[in-house]
């Protein structure tokens, strides 16, 4: 039986990030029978560990097929050293003989997995849309989202990060839980790594984005405004709609460059890559560079006054109309 290690990420609220469930689904392999080990880096915050080991978190992991949870500690400054974190992930992967190592293509996932792959001397596939652990291949978006390519990894241990929301999370069936005798219980293993760092790279400060309540890359629904929003104050209309939808807010580069929104919420080639269940583009033309960042959204809705706007050839639902009429009407209807 194949064994996959998955690096668990914790959200600001202390909960397991929902998008990890898609990674856990991929970790179970083609037939869903791979052994899945979750790994978490113990950054020294005891409340975070309490939350992770709470019944709700354990249930969530078990429901997506996790059998064992490895809590990684180290003597060095684990919390602030990406070198120690990645070397510890590699040490755990070797100790528990993972056939594959998966994580989220988040800011920290991109950082840690590239380091881990280098330390492992293995290739890695980053920001994958899907992975085939048995075939050691992955599907990735190329050329700003214009094409998808299947890449074959010549490796012993497959290392990959998966784009948040790209893989649909599927719970294990009750019969699989019974067969594995996991019955919602997870074995917790404390793994102390002897990894050290030369201290050249150290996290000194974390600056959190201010604008969006929900993390754009994690959000299941995103509503984004373009140049047509005309003024930063008009984002209030988008915020009101986002609130009733439970959506995160994004912006096109034109809206960002005009000073209507901060760069931290820009979607596209030079902004964030998102893959929500629903993406609502308000007054956005649908330029290829914007599309590059949201092409893998499950359902795309475009709202535009121009019937020839490129967004209409790329969306699942198009609304030909003025955002200043459509958005308030949508908010009212949703309320
Ligand atoms: C190297 C490079 C990187 C780039 N990276 C990015 C990126 O990361 N993200 C990004 O977004 N762009 C990026 N761009 C810019 C991109 O090419 C476009 O210029 C940009 O996406 C346009 O933004 P927009 O759709 O908001 O504006 P516009 O193209 O000006 O479109 C505005 C749209 O709003 C419609 N409209 C106007 N008024 C209304 C109304 N009242 N109601 C409804 N619709 C209305 C118009 O018909 C039009 O279609 C990049 C460009 C380059 C060259």
Coordinates of C-alpha atoms and ligand atoms in Angstrom, one line a residue:
X1 CA 0.0 0.0 0.0
X2 CA 1.2 3.5 -0.9
X3 CA 1.7 6.1 1.8
X4 CA 1.3 9.8 1.4
X5 CA 2.4 12.6 3.8
X6 CA 0.4 15.8 3.8
X7 CA 1.5 19.0 5.4
X8 CA -1.4 20.5 7.3
X9 CA -1.8 24.3 7.4
X10 CA -3.6 26.1 10.1
X11 CA -5.7 29.2 9.4
X12 CA -5.6 32.4 11.4
X13 CA -8.6 31.2 13.4
X14 CA -6.6 28.2 14.5
X15 CA -8.6 25.7 12.5
X16 CA -7.3 23.4 9.8
X17 CA -7.6 25.2 6.5
X18 CA -10.6 23.9 4.6
X19 CA -8.6 23.7 1.4
X20 CA -6.4 21.0 3.0
X21 CA -9.4 18.6 2.5
X22 CA -8.9 18.6 -1.2
X23 CA -5.2 17.8 -0.7
X24 CA -6.1 15.0 1.6
X25 CA -8.5 13.7 -1.0
X26 CA -5.7 13.7 -3.6
X27 CA -3.4 12.0 -1.1
X28 CA -5.7 8.9 -1.0
X29 CA -4.7 8.1 -4.5
X30 CA -6.6 6.7 -7.5
X31 CA -8.5 4.0 -5.6
X32 CA -8.7 6.0 -2.4
X33 CA -6.8 3.5 -0.4
X34 CA -3.5 5.1 0.2
X35 CA -2.4 5.5 3.8
X36 CA -2.5 9.2 4.7
X37 CA -0.2 10.7 7.3
X38 CA -0.9 14.4 8.2
X39 CA 2.0 16.4 9.4
X40 CA 1.9 19.6 11.4
X41 CA 4.8 21.9 12.4
X42 CA 4.5 22.7 16.1
X43 CA 5.4 26.4 16.1
X44 CA 5.3 26.5 19.9
X45 CA 1.8 27.9 20.2
X46 CA 0.0 25.6 22.6
X47 CA -3.5 26.9 21.8
X48 CA -2.9 26.1 18.1
X49 CA -2.0 22.5 19.0
X50 CA -5.0 22.2 21.3
X51 CA -7.2 23.3 18.5
X52 CA -5.5 20.9 16.1
X53 CA -6.0 18.0 18.5
X54 CA -9.5 18.9 19.3
X55 CA -12.3 16.5 18.5
X56 CA -13.5 18.7 15.6
X57 CA -10.1 18.8 13.9
X58 CA -9.5 15.1 14.4
X59 CA -12.9 14.3 13.0
X60 CA -12.3 16.5 10.0
X61 CA -8.9 14.8 9.3
X62 CA -10.3 11.3 9.8
X63 CA -13.3 12.1 7.5
X64 CA -10.8 12.8 4.7
X65 CA -8.8 9.7 5.3
X66 CA -6.0 10.7 7.7
X67 CA -4.8 7.7 9.8
X68 CA -1.9 9.3 11.7
X69 CA -1.0 12.8 12.7
X70 CA 2.7 13.6 13.0
X71 CA 3.5 16.6 15.2
X72 CA 6.9 17.9 14.3
X73 CA 9.1 19.6 16.8
X74 CA 12.8 20.5 16.7
X75 CA 15.5 21.9 19.0
X76 CA 16.2 24.9 16.7
X77 CA 14.0 27.9 16.0
X78 CA 11.4 25.7 14.1
X79 CA 8.7 28.5 14.1
X80 CA 10.9 31.0 12.3
X81 CA 13.2 29.0 10.1
X82 CA 11.9 27.7 6.8
X83 CA 15.2 25.7 6.5
X84 CA 14.5 23.8 9.7
X85 CA 10.8 23.3 8.8
X86 CA 11.6 21.9 5.3
X87 CA 14.4 19.7 6.6
X88 CA 12.1 18.4 9.3
X89 CA 9.4 17.6 6.8
X90 CA 12.0 15.7 4.7
X91 CA 13.2 13.9 7.9
X92 CA 9.7 12.8 8.7
X93 CA 9.0 11.8 5.1
X94 CA 12.1 9.5 5.3
X95 CA 11.4 8.2 8.8
X96 CA 7.8 7.2 7.8
X97 CA 8.7 6.2 4.3
X98 CA 6.3 8.3 2.3
X99 CA 5.8 7.4 -1.3
X100 CA 4.4 10.9 -1.9
X101 CA 4.6 14.3 -0.1
X102 CA 1.8 16.8 -0.7
X103 CA 0.9 20.3 0.5
X104 CA -1.1 23.4 -0.5
X105 CA 0.3 25.8 -3.1
X106 CA 0.0 28.5 -0.5
X107 CA 2.7 31.1 0.2
X108 CA 4.3 28.9 2.9
X109 CA 3.6 25.7 0.8
X110 CA 5.5 27.1 -2.1
X111 CA 8.4 28.1 0.1
X112 CA 8.7 24.9 2.2
X113 CA 8.1 22.3 -0.6
X114 CA 10.7 23.8 -2.9
X115 CA 13.2 23.7 -0.1
X116 CA 12.1 20.2 0.9
X117 CA 12.4 19.0 -2.7
X118 CA 15.9 20.4 -2.9
X119 CA 16.9 18.8 0.4
X120 CA 15.4 15.5 -0.7
X121 CA 17.1 15.8 -4.1
X122 CA 13.8 15.0 -5.8
X123 CA 11.9 17.0 -8.5
X124 CA 8.7 18.7 -7.5
X125 CA 5.5 19.8 -9.3
X126 CA 4.1 23.1 -7.9
X127 CA 0.6 24.6 -8.0
X128 CA -0.9 21.4 -9.5
X129 CA -4.5 21.2 -10.6
X130 CA -4.5 17.4 -10.1
X131 CA -2.0 14.7 -9.3
X132 CA -1.7 11.0 -10.2
X133 CA 0.4 9.6 -7.3
X134 CA 0.6 6.1 -8.8
X135 CA 1.7 7.4 -12.2
X136 CA 3.9 10.1 -10.6
X137 CA 2.5 12.8 -12.8
X138 CA 0.6 16.0 -12.3
X139 CA -1.5 18.5 -14.3
X140 CA -0.4 22.1 -14.2
X141 CA -1.6 25.3 -15.8
X142 CA 1.0 26.7 -18.2
X143 CA 1.5 29.9 -20.2
X144 CA -0.7 32.1 -18.0
X145 CA -3.5 29.6 -18.0
X146 CA -3.6 29.2 -21.8
X147 CA -2.8 25.5 -21.7
X148 CA -2.7 22.6 -19.2
X149 CA 0.2 20.3 -19.3
X150 CA 0.7 16.8 -17.7
X151 CA 4.2 16.7 -16.3
X152 CA 5.9 13.4 -15.5
X153 CA 8.2 13.3 -12.5
X154 CA 11.2 11.1 -12.6
X155 CA 11.3 10.4 -8.8
X156 CA 11.2 8.0 -6.0
X157 CA 9.2 10.1 -3.7
X158 CA 6.6 12.3 -5.5
X159 CA 6.6 15.9 -4.1
X160 CA 3.8 18.3 -5.2
X161 CA 1.8 21.3 -4.1
X162 CA -1.8 21.5 -5.1
X163 CA -3.7 24.8 -5.9
X164 CA -6.2 25.6 -3.2
X165 CA -9.8 24.4 -4.2
X166 CA -8.5 22.7 -7.4
X167 CA -9.3 19.2 -6.1
X168 CA -12.8 18.6 -5.0
X169 CA -12.8 17.4 -1.3
X170 CA -14.4 14.0 -1.0
X171 CA -14.9 12.3 2.4
X172 CA -14.0 8.7 2.8
X173 CA -17.0 6.4 2.9
X174 CA -18.1 4.8 6.1
X175 CA -17.1 1.4 4.7
X176 CA -13.6 2.6 4.1
X177 CA -13.4 4.0 7.6
X178 CA -14.7 0.6 9.0
X179 CA -12.2 -1.3 6.7
X180 CA -9.3 0.7 8.0
X181 CA -10.6 0.4 11.5
X182 CA -9.9 4.1 11.8
X183 CA -13.4 5.0 13.1
X184 CA -12.6 8.6 13.5
X185 CA -9.6 8.0 15.7
X186 CA -6.2 9.2 14.6
X187 CA -2.9 8.1 16.1
X188 CA -0.8 11.1 17.1
X189 CA 2.9 10.7 16.7
X190 CA 5.5 13.2 18.2
X191 CA 8.4 13.5 15.8
X192 CA 11.4 15.4 17.0
X193 CA 13.7 16.5 14.2
X194 CA 17.4 17.1 14.6
X195 CA 17.4 19.6 11.6
X196 CA 19.5 22.7 12.1
X197 CA 19.9 25.9 10.1
X198 CA 22.9 28.1 9.2
X199 CA 20.6 30.9 10.2
X200 CA 20.8 32.7 6.9
X201 CA 17.1 32.8 6.4
X202 CA 14.8 33.7 9.3
X203 CA 11.2 34.9 9.5
X204 CA 11.3 38.2 11.4
X205 CA 7.8 39.5 11.0
X206 CA 4.4 38.5 9.6
X207 CA 2.4 41.4 8.0
X208 CA -1.2 40.4 7.5
X209 CA -3.2 41.8 4.6
X210 CA -5.9 44.2 5.8
X211 CA -8.5 44.3 3.1
X212 CA -10.3 41.0 2.8
X213 CA -11.9 39.3 5.7
X214 CA -11.6 35.9 3.9
X215 CA -8.3 34.7 2.5
X216 CA -8.7 35.2 -1.3
X217 CA -6.8 32.0 -2.2
X218 CA -8.9 29.9 0.2
X219 CA -12.4 31.4 -0.4
X220 CA -15.1 29.2 -2.0
X221 CA -16.8 32.2 -3.5
X222 CA -15.0 35.4 -4.8
X223 CA -16.5 38.6 -6.1
X224 CA -14.1 40.8 -8.0
X225 CA -14.4 44.3 -9.3
X226 CA -12.6 45.9 -12.3
X227 CA -12.0 49.3 -13.7
X228 CA -15.7 49.8 -14.0
X229 CA -16.0 50.3 -10.2
X230 CA -14.7 53.8 -10.8
X231 CA -13.9 54.7 -7.2
X232 CA -12.6 53.0 -4.0
X233 CA -15.7 54.1 -2.2
X234 CA -17.8 52.0 -4.6
X235 CA -16.2 48.8 -3.3
X236 CA -18.8 49.2 -0.5
X237 CA -21.4 47.8 -2.9
X238 CA -19.1 44.8 -3.6
X239 CA -18.5 44.4 0.2
X240 CA -22.3 44.3 0.9
X241 CA -22.8 41.6 -1.8
X242 CA -19.8 39.7 -0.6
X243 CA -21.1 39.7 2.9
X244 CA -24.4 38.0 2.0
X245 CA -22.6 35.6 -0.3
X246 CA -19.9 34.7 2.2
X247 CA -17.4 35.7 -0.4
X248 CA -13.9 37.1 -0.5
X249 CA -13.3 40.3 -2.5
X250 CA -10.8 40.6 -5.4
X251 CA -9.9 43.3 -7.9
X252 CA -8.5 43.4 -11.4
X253 CA -5.1 45.1 -12.0
X254 CA -6.8 48.1 -13.6
X255 CA -8.8 48.6 -10.4
X256 CA -5.6 48.2 -8.4
X257 CA -3.5 50.5 -10.6
X258 CA -6.2 53.2 -10.4
X259 CA -5.9 53.0 -6.6
X260 CA -9.4 51.6 -6.0
X261 CA -8.1 48.5 -4.2
X262 CA -4.9 47.2 -2.7
X263 CA -2.5 44.9 -4.6
X264 CA -3.0 42.2 -2.0
X265 CA -6.4 41.4 -3.5
X266 CA -5.4 41.6 -7.2
X267 CA -6.3 38.5 -9.1
X268 CA -4.3 37.5 -12.2
X269 CA -0.9 36.8 -13.6
X270 CA 0.8 39.4 -11.4
X271 CA -1.6 38.9 -8.5
X272 CA -3.2 36.0 -6.7
X273 CA -4.1 32.7 -8.4
X274 CA -7.6 31.5 -7.2
X275 CA -9.7 28.5 -7.8
X276 CA -13.1 29.1 -6.1
X277 CA -16.3 27.3 -6.6
X278 CA -17.9 30.5 -7.9
X279 CA -16.1 33.6 -9.3
X280 CA -18.1 36.7 -10.1
X281 CA -16.3 39.2 -12.3
X282 CA -17.9 42.7 -12.1
X283 CA -17.0 45.2 -14.8
X284 CA -13.9 43.2 -15.8
X285 CA -13.1 42.8 -19.5
X286 CA -11.6 39.4 -19.1
X287 CA -8.0 40.0 -20.3
X288 CA -5.8 37.0 -20.6
X289 CA -3.6 38.2 -17.7
X290 CA -6.7 38.4 -15.4
X291 CA -8.0 35.1 -16.7
X292 CA -4.6 33.5 -15.8
X293 CA -5.4 33.9 -12.1
X294 CA -9.0 32.6 -12.1
X295 CA -9.3 30.2 -15.0
X296 CA -9.7 27.1 -12.9
X297 CA -12.7 28.6 -11.0
X298 CA -15.5 26.0 -11.1
X299 CA -18.2 28.5 -12.2
X300 CA -17.4 31.9 -13.7
X301 CA -20.0 34.7 -13.8
X302 CA -19.3 37.8 -15.8
X303 CA -21.2 41.1 -15.4
X304 CA -20.5 43.6 -18.2
X305 CA -22.2 46.3 -20.2
X306 CA -20.3 45.4 -23.4
X307 CA -21.8 42.4 -25.2
X308 CA -18.4 41.9 -27.0
X309 CA -16.4 41.9 -23.7
X310 CA -14.0 38.8 -23.8
X311 CA -15.3 37.7 -20.4
X312 CA -18.5 36.6 -22.1
X313 CA -16.7 34.0 -24.1
X314 CA -15.0 32.6 -21.0
X315 CA -17.8 32.6 -18.4
X316 CA -20.4 30.0 -17.5
X317 CA -23.1 32.7 -16.9
X318 CA -23.0 36.2 -18.4
X319 CA -25.1 39.1 -17.2
X320 CA -25.3 41.9 -19.8
X321 CA -25.8 44.9 -17.5
X322 CA -24.5 47.8 -15.4
X323 CA -22.8 46.6 -12.2
X324 CA -24.3 49.6 -10.4
X325 CA -27.7 48.1 -11.1
X326 CA -27.0 44.4 -11.1
X327 CA -24.9 44.2 -7.9
X328 CA -27.4 46.0 -5.6
X329 CA -30.2 44.0 -7.1
X330 CA -28.3 40.7 -6.6
X331 CA -27.5 41.7 -2.9
X332 CA -31.2 42.5 -2.3
X333 CA -32.4 39.2 -3.9
X334 CA -29.8 37.2 -1.9
X335 CA -30.9 38.9 1.3
Ligands
LIG1 C1 2.5 41.6 -17.8 C2 1.1 41.9 -17.5 C3 0.6 41.4 -16.3 C4 -0.8 41.7 -15.9 N1 -1.3 41.1 -14.8 C5 -2.6 41.3 -14.5 C6 -3.2 40.7 -13.4 O1 -2.5 40.1 -12.6 N2 -4.5 41.0 -13.1 C7 -5.3 41.7 -14.0 O2 -6.5 41.8 -13.7 N3 -4.7 42.3 -15.1 C8 -3.4 42.1 -15.3 N4 -2.9 42.8 -16.4 C9 -3.7 43.8 -17.1 C10 -4.7 43.2 -18.1 O3 -4.1 43.1 -19.4 C11 -5.9 44.2 -18.2 O4 -5.4 45.4 -18.6 C12 -6.7 44.3 -17.0 O5 -7.1 43.0 -16.5 C13 -8.0 45.1 -17.3 O6 -8.7 45.3 -16.1 P1 -10.3 45.5 -16.2 O7 -10.9 44.3 -16.9 O8 -10.7 45.8 -14.8 O9 -10.4 46.8 -17.0 P2 -10.8 47.1 -18.5 O10 -10.1 46.2 -19.5 O11 -10.8 48.5 -18.8 O12 -12.3 46.5 -18.5 C14 -13.4 47.2 -17.9 C15 -14.6 46.5 -18.3 O13 -15.7 47.0 -17.6 C16 -16.9 47.1 -18.4 N5 -17.7 48.2 -17.8 C17 -17.6 49.5 -17.8 N6 -18.5 50.1 -17.1 C18 -19.3 49.1 -16.7 C19 -20.5 49.0 -15.8 N7 -21.0 50.2 -15.3 N8 -21.1 47.8 -15.6 C20 -20.5 46.7 -16.1 N9 -19.4 46.7 -16.9 C21 -18.8 47.9 -17.1 C22 -16.3 47.5 -19.8 O14 -17.2 47.1 -20.8 C23 -15.0 46.7 -19.8 O15 -15.2 45.4 -20.3 C24 -1.5 42.5 -16.8 C25 -1.0 43.0 -17.9 C26 0.3 42.7 -18.3 C27 0.9 43.3 -19.6

